[in-house]
PDB file of C-alpha atoms in Angstrom:
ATOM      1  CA  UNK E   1      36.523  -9.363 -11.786  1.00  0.00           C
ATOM      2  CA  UNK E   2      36.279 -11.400 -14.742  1.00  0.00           C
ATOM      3  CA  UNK E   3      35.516  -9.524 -18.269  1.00  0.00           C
ATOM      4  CA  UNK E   4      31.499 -11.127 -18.226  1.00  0.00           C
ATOM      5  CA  UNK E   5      31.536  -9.756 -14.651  1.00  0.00           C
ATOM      6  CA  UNK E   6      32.229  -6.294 -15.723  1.00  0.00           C
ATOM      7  CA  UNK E   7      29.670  -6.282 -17.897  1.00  0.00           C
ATOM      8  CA  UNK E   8      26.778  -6.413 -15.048  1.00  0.00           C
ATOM      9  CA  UNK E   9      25.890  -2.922 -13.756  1.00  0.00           C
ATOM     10  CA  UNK E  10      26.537  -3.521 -10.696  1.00  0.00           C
ATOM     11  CA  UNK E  11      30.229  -4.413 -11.100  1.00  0.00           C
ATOM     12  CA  UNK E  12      30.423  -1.884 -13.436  1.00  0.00           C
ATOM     13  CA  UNK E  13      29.071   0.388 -10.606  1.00  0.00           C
ATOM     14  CA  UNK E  14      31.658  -1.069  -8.375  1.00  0.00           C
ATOM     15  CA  UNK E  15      34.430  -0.166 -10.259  1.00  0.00           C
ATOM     16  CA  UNK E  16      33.399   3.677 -10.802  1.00  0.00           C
ATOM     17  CA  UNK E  17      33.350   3.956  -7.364  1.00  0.00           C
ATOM     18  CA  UNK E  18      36.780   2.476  -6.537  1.00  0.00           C
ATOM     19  CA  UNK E  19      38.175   4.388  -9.566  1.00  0.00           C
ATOM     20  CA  UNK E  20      36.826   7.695  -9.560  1.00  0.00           C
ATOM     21  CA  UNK E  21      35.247   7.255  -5.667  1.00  0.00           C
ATOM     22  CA  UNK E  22      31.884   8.029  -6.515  1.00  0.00           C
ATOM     23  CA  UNK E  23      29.191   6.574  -9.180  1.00  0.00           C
ATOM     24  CA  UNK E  24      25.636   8.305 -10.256  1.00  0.00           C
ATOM     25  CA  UNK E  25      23.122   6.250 -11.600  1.00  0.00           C
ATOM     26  CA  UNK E  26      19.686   7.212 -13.548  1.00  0.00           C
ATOM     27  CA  UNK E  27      16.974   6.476 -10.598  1.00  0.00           C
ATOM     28  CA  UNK E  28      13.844   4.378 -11.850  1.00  0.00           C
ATOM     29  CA  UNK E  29      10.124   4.353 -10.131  1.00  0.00           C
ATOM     30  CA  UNK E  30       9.191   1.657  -8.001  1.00  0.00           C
ATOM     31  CA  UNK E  31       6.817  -1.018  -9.411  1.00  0.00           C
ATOM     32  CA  UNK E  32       4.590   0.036  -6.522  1.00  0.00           C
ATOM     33  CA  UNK E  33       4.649   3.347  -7.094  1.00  0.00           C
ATOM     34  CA  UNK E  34       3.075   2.948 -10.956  1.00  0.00           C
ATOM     35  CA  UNK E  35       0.547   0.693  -9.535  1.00  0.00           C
ATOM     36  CA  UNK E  36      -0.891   3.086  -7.246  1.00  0.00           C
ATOM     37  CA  UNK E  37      -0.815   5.638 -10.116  1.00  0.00           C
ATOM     38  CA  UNK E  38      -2.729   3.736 -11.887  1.00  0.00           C
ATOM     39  CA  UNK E  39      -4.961   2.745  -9.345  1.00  0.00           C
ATOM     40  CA  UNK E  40      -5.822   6.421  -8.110  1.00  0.00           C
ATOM     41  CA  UNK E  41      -6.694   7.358 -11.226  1.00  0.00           C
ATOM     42  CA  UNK E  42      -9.328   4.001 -11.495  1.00  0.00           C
ATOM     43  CA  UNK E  43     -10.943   5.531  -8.526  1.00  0.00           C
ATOM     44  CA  UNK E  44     -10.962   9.262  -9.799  1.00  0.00           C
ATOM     45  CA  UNK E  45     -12.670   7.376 -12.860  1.00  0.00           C
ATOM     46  CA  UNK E  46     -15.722   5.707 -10.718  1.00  0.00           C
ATOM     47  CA  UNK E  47     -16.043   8.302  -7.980  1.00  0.00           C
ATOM     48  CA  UNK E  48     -16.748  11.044 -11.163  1.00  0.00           C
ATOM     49  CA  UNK E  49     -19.232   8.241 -12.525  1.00  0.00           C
ATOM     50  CA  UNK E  50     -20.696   7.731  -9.564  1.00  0.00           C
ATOM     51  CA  UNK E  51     -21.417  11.675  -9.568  1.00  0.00           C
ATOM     52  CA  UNK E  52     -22.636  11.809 -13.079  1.00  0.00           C
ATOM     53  CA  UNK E  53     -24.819   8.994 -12.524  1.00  0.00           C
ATOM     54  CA  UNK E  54     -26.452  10.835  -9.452  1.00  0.00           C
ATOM     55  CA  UNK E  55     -26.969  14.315 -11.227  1.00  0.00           C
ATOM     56  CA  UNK E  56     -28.178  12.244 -14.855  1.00  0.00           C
ATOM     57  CA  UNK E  57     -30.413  10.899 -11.971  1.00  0.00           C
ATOM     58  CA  UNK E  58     -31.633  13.850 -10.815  1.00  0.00           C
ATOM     59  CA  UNK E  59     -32.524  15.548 -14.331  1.00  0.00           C
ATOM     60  CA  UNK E  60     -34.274  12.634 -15.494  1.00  0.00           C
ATOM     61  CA  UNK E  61     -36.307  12.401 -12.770  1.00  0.00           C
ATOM     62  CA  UNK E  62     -37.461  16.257 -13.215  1.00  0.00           C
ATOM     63  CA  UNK E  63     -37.785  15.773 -17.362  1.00  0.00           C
ATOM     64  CA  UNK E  64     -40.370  12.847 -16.660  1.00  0.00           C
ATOM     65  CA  UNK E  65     -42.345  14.723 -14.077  1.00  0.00           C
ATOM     66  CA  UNK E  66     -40.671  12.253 -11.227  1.00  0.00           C
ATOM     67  CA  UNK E  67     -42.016  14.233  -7.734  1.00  0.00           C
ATOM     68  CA  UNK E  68     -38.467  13.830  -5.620  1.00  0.00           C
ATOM     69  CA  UNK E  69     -38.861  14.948  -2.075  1.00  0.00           C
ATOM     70  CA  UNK E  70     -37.314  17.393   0.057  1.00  0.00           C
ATOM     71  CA  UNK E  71     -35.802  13.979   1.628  1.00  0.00           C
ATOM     72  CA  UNK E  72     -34.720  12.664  -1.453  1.00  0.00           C
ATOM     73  CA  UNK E  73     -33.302  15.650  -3.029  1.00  0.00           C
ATOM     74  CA  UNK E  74     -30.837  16.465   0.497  1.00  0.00           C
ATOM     75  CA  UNK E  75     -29.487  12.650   0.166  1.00  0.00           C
ATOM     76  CA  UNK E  76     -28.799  12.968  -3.452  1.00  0.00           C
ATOM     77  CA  UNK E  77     -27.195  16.810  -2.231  1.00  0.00           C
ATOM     78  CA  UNK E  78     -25.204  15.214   0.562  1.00  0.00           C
ATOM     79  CA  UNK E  79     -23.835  11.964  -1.754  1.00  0.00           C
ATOM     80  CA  UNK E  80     -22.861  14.824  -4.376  1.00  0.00           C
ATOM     81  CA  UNK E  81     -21.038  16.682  -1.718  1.00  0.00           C
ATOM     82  CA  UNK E  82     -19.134  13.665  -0.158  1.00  0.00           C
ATOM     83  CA  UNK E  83     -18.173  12.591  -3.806  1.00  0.00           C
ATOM     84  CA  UNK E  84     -16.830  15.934  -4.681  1.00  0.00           C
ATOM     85  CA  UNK E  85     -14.767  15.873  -1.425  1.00  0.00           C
ATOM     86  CA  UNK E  86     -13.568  12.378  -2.177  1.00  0.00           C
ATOM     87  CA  UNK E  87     -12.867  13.365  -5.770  1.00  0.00           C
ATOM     88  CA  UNK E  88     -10.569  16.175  -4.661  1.00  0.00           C
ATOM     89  CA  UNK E  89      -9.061  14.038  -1.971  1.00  0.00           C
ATOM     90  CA  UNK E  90      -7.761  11.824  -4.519  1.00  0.00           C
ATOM     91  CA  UNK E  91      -6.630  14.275  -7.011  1.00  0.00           C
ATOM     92  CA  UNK E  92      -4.441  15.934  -4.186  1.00  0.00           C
ATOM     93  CA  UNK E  93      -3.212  12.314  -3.861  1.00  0.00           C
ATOM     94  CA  UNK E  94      -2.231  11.526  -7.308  1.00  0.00           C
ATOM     95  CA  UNK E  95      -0.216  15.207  -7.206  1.00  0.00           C
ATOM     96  CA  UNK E  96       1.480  14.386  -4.547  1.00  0.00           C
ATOM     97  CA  UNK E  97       1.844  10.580  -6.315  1.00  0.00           C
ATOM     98  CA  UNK E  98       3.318  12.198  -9.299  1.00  0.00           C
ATOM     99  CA  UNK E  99       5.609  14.608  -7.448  1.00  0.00           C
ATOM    100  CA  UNK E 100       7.029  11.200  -5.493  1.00  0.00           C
ATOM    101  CA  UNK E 101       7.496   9.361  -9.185  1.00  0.00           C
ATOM    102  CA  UNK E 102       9.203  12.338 -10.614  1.00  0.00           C
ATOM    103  CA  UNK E 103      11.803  12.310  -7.297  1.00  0.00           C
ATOM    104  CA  UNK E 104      12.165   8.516  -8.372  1.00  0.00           C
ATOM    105  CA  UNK E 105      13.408   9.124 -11.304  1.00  0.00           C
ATOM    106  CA  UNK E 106      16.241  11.199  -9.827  1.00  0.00           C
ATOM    107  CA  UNK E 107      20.217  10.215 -10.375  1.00  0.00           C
ATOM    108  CA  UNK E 108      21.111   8.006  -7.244  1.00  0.00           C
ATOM    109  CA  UNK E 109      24.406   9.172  -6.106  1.00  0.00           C
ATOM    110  CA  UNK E 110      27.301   7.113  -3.776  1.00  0.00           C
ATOM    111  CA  UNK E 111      29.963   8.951  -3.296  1.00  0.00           C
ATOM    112  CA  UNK E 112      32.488   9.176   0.226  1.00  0.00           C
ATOM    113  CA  UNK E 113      30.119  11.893   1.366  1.00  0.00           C
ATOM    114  CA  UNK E 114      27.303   9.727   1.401  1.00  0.00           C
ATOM    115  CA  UNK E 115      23.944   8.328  -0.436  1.00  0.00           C
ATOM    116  CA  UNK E 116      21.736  10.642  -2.585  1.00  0.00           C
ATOM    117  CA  UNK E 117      18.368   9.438  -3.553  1.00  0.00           C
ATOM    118  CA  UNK E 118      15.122  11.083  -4.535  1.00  0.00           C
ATOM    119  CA  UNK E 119      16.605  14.614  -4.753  1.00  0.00           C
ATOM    120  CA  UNK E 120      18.074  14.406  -1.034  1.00  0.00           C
ATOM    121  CA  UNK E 121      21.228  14.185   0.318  1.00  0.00           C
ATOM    122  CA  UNK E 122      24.439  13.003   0.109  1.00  0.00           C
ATOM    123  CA  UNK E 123      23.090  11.401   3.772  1.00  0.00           C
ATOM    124  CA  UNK E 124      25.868  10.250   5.116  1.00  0.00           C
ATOM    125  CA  UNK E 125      26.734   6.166   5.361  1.00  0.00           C
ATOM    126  CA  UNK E 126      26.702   6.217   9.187  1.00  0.00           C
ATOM    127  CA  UNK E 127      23.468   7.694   9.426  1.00  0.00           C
ATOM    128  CA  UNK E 128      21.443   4.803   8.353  1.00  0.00           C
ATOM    129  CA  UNK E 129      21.875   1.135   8.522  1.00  0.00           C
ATOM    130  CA  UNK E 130      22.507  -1.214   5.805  1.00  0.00           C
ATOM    131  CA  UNK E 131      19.709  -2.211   3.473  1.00  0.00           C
ATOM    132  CA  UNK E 132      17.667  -5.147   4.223  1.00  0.00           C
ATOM    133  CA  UNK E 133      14.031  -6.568   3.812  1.00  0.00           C
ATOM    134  CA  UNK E 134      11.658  -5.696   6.709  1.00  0.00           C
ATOM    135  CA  UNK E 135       7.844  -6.437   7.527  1.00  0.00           C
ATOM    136  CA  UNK E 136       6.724  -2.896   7.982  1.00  0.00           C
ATOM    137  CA  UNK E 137       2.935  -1.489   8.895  1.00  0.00           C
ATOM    138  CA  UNK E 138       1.587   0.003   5.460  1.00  0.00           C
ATOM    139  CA  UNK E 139       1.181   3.773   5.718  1.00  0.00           C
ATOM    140  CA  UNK E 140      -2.223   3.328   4.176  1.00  0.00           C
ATOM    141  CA  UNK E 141      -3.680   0.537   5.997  1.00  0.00           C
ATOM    142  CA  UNK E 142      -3.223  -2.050   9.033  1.00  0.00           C
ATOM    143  CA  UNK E 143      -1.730  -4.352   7.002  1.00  0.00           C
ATOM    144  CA  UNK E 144       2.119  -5.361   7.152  1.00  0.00           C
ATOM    145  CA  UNK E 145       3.925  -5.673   3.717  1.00  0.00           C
ATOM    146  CA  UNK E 146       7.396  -6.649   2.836  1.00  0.00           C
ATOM    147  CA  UNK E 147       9.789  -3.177   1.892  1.00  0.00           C
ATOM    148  CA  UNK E 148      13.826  -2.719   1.393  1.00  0.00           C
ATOM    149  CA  UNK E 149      14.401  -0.089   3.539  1.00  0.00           C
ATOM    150  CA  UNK E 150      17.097   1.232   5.086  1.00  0.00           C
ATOM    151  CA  UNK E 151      16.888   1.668   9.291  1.00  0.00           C
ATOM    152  CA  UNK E 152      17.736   5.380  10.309  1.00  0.00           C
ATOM    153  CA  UNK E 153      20.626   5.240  12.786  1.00  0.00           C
ATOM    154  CA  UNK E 154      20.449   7.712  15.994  1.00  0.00           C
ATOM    155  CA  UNK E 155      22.366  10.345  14.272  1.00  0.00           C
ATOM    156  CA  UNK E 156      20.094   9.747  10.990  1.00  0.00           C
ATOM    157  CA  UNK E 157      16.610  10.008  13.111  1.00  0.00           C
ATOM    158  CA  UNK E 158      17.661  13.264  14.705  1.00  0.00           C
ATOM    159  CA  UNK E 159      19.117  14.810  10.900  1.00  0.00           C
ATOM    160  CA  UNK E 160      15.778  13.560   9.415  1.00  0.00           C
ATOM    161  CA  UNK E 161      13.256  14.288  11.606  1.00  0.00           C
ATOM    162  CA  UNK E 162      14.301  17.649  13.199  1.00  0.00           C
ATOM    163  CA  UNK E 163      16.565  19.286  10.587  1.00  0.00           C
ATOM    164  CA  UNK E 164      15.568  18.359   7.415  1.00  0.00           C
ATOM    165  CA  UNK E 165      12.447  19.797   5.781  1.00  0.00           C
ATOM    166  CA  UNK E 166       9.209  18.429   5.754  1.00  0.00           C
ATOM    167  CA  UNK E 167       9.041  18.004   1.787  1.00  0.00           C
ATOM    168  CA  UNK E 168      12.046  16.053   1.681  1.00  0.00           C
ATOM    169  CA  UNK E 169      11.556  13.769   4.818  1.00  0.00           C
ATOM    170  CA  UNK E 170       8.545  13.042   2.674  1.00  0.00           C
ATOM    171  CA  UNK E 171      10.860  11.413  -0.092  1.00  0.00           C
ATOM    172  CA  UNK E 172      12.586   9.413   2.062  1.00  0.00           C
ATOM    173  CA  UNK E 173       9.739   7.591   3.540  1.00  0.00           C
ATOM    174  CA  UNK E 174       6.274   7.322   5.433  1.00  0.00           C
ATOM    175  CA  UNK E 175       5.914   8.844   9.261  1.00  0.00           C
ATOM    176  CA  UNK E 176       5.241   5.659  11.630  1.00  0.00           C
ATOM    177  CA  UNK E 177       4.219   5.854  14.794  1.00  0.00           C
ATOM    178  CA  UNK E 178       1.152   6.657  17.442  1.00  0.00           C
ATOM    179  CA  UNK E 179      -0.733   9.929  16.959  1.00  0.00           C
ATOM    180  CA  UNK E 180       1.389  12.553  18.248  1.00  0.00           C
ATOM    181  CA  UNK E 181       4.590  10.482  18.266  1.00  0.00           C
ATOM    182  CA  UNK E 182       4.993   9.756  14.639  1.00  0.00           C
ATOM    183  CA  UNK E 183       8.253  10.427  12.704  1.00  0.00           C
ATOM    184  CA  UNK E 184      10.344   8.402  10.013  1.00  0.00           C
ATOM    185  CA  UNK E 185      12.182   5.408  11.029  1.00  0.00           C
ATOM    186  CA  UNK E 186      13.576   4.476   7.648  1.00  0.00           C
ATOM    187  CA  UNK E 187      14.556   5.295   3.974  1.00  0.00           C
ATOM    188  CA  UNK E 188      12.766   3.330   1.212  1.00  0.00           C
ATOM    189  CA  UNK E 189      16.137   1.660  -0.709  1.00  0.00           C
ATOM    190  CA  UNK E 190      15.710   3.926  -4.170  1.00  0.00           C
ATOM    191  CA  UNK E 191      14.966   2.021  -7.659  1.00  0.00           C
ATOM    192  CA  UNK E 192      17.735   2.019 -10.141  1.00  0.00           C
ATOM    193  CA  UNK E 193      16.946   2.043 -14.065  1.00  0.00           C
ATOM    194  CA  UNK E 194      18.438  -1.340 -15.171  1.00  0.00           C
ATOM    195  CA  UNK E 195      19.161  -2.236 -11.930  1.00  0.00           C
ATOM    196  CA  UNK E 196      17.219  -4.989  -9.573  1.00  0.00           C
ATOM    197  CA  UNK E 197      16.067  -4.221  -5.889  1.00  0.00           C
ATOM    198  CA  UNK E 198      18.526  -7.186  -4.377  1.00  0.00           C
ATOM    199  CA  UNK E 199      21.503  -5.829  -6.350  1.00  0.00           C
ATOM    200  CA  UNK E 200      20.848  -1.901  -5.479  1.00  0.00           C
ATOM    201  CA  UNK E 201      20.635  -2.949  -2.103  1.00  0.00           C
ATOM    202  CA  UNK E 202      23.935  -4.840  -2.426  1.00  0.00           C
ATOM    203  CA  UNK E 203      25.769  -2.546  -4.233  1.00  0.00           C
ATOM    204  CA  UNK E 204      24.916   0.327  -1.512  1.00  0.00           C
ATOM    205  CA  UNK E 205      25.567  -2.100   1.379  1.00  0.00           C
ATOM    206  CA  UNK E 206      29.109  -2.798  -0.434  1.00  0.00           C
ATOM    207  CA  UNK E 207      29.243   0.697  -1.314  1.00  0.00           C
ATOM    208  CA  UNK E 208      28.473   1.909   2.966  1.00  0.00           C
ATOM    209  CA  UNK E 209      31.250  -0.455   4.056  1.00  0.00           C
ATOM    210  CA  UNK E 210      33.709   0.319   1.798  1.00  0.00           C
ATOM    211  CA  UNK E 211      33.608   4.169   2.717  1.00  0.00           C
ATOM    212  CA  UNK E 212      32.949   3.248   6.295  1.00  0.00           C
ATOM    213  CA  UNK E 213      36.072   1.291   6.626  1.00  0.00           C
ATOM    214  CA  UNK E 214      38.133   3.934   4.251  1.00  0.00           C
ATOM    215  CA  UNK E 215      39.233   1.443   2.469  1.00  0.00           C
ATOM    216  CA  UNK E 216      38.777   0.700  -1.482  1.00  0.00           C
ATOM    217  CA  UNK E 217      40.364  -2.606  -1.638  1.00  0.00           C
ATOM    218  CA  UNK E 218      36.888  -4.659  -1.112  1.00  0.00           C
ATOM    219  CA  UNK E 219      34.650  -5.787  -4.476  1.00  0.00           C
ATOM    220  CA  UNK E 220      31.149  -6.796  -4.914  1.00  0.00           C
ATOM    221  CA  UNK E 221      29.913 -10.121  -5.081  1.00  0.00           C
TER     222      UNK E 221
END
């Protein structure tokens, strides 16, 4: 490597590891992850407007002498009720939002033993598959969307879903699947704080065949 070379993160990275054998970075949220931060709390915002508006409604109505019926006042009950449920729906959400963010911001960890990401591991390098883009189903919706991830290998399925807790399967990625049949598939490749997704995913693909092969002779790029 060339002295600018060394002076990228990831060949900096590189070199740790074929130095010392092991590197730990500082981990970094995903992009997507602050956006639907941000966006839960946008719909906390209107669903608690929408109640306001309903019980401001309500007492104006009985100031001015308004007659509501019996009709009228069990819809404007039931709409309360739904947007209270909804409301506490989504602040459940954005905890368990937050408590994902805060695992992102984790040390990612290579080392021979394996990759440690979110707070889990070291999962070992033959238990997944090296990272790549994939078209996956969104765990939200219908709709397919574009995610690094890393495919769980036999011995990686059976670790992840049967051994390893529920709150850290959790960390590592969605459950897929048909109802009754669902379990994880995958691990989401982890951000990296100054690092891009391409050249995470590289250095961990460089990082799984280098151990792998037990061999340190190999560089990046």
């Amino acid at each position: 490597m060339t002295g600018h070379e060394q002076r990228h993160p990831v060949a900096q990275a590189a070199h740790a590891i074929q130095v010392a054998g092991h590197v730990q970075l500082p981990g970094a949220p995903a992009l997507r992850t602050k956006v639907l931060g941000v966006l839960i709390v946008i719909l906390m915002i209107l669903v608690a407007l929408l109640a306001c508006g309903g019980v401001v409604f309500a007492a104006a109505a009985f100031m001015t002498g308004v007659r509501l019926t019996i009709a009228t006042l069990i819809g404007l009950i039931t709409v309360l009720g739904l947007l209270t449920v909804v409301f506490l729906c989504l602040v459940s959400a954005k905890r368990r939002q937050a408590r994902y963010k805060q695992a992102e911001g984790l040390p990612v960890r290579l080392e021979a033993r394996g990759l440690t990401l979110r707070g889990v591991g070291p999962i070992p390098w033959s238990d997944f598959e090296p990272a790549r883009y994939t078209m996956v189903r969104s765990s939200s919706n219908n709709a397919y969307e574009r995610r690094a991830l890393m495919p769980l290998a036999p011995s990686g399925m059976t670790t992840v879903n049967q051994r390893l807790p529920h709150e850290l399967r959790t960390l590592l990625s969605p459950r897929y699947g048909v109802l009754g049949n669902r379990h994880h598939r995958w691990i989401w490749v982890p951000g990296v704080a100054g690092i891009s997704e391409p050249d995470v995913m590289e250095l961990i693909n460089w990082t799984r065949a280098l151990f792998l092969s037990g061999t340190c002779s190999s560089r990046v790029g």
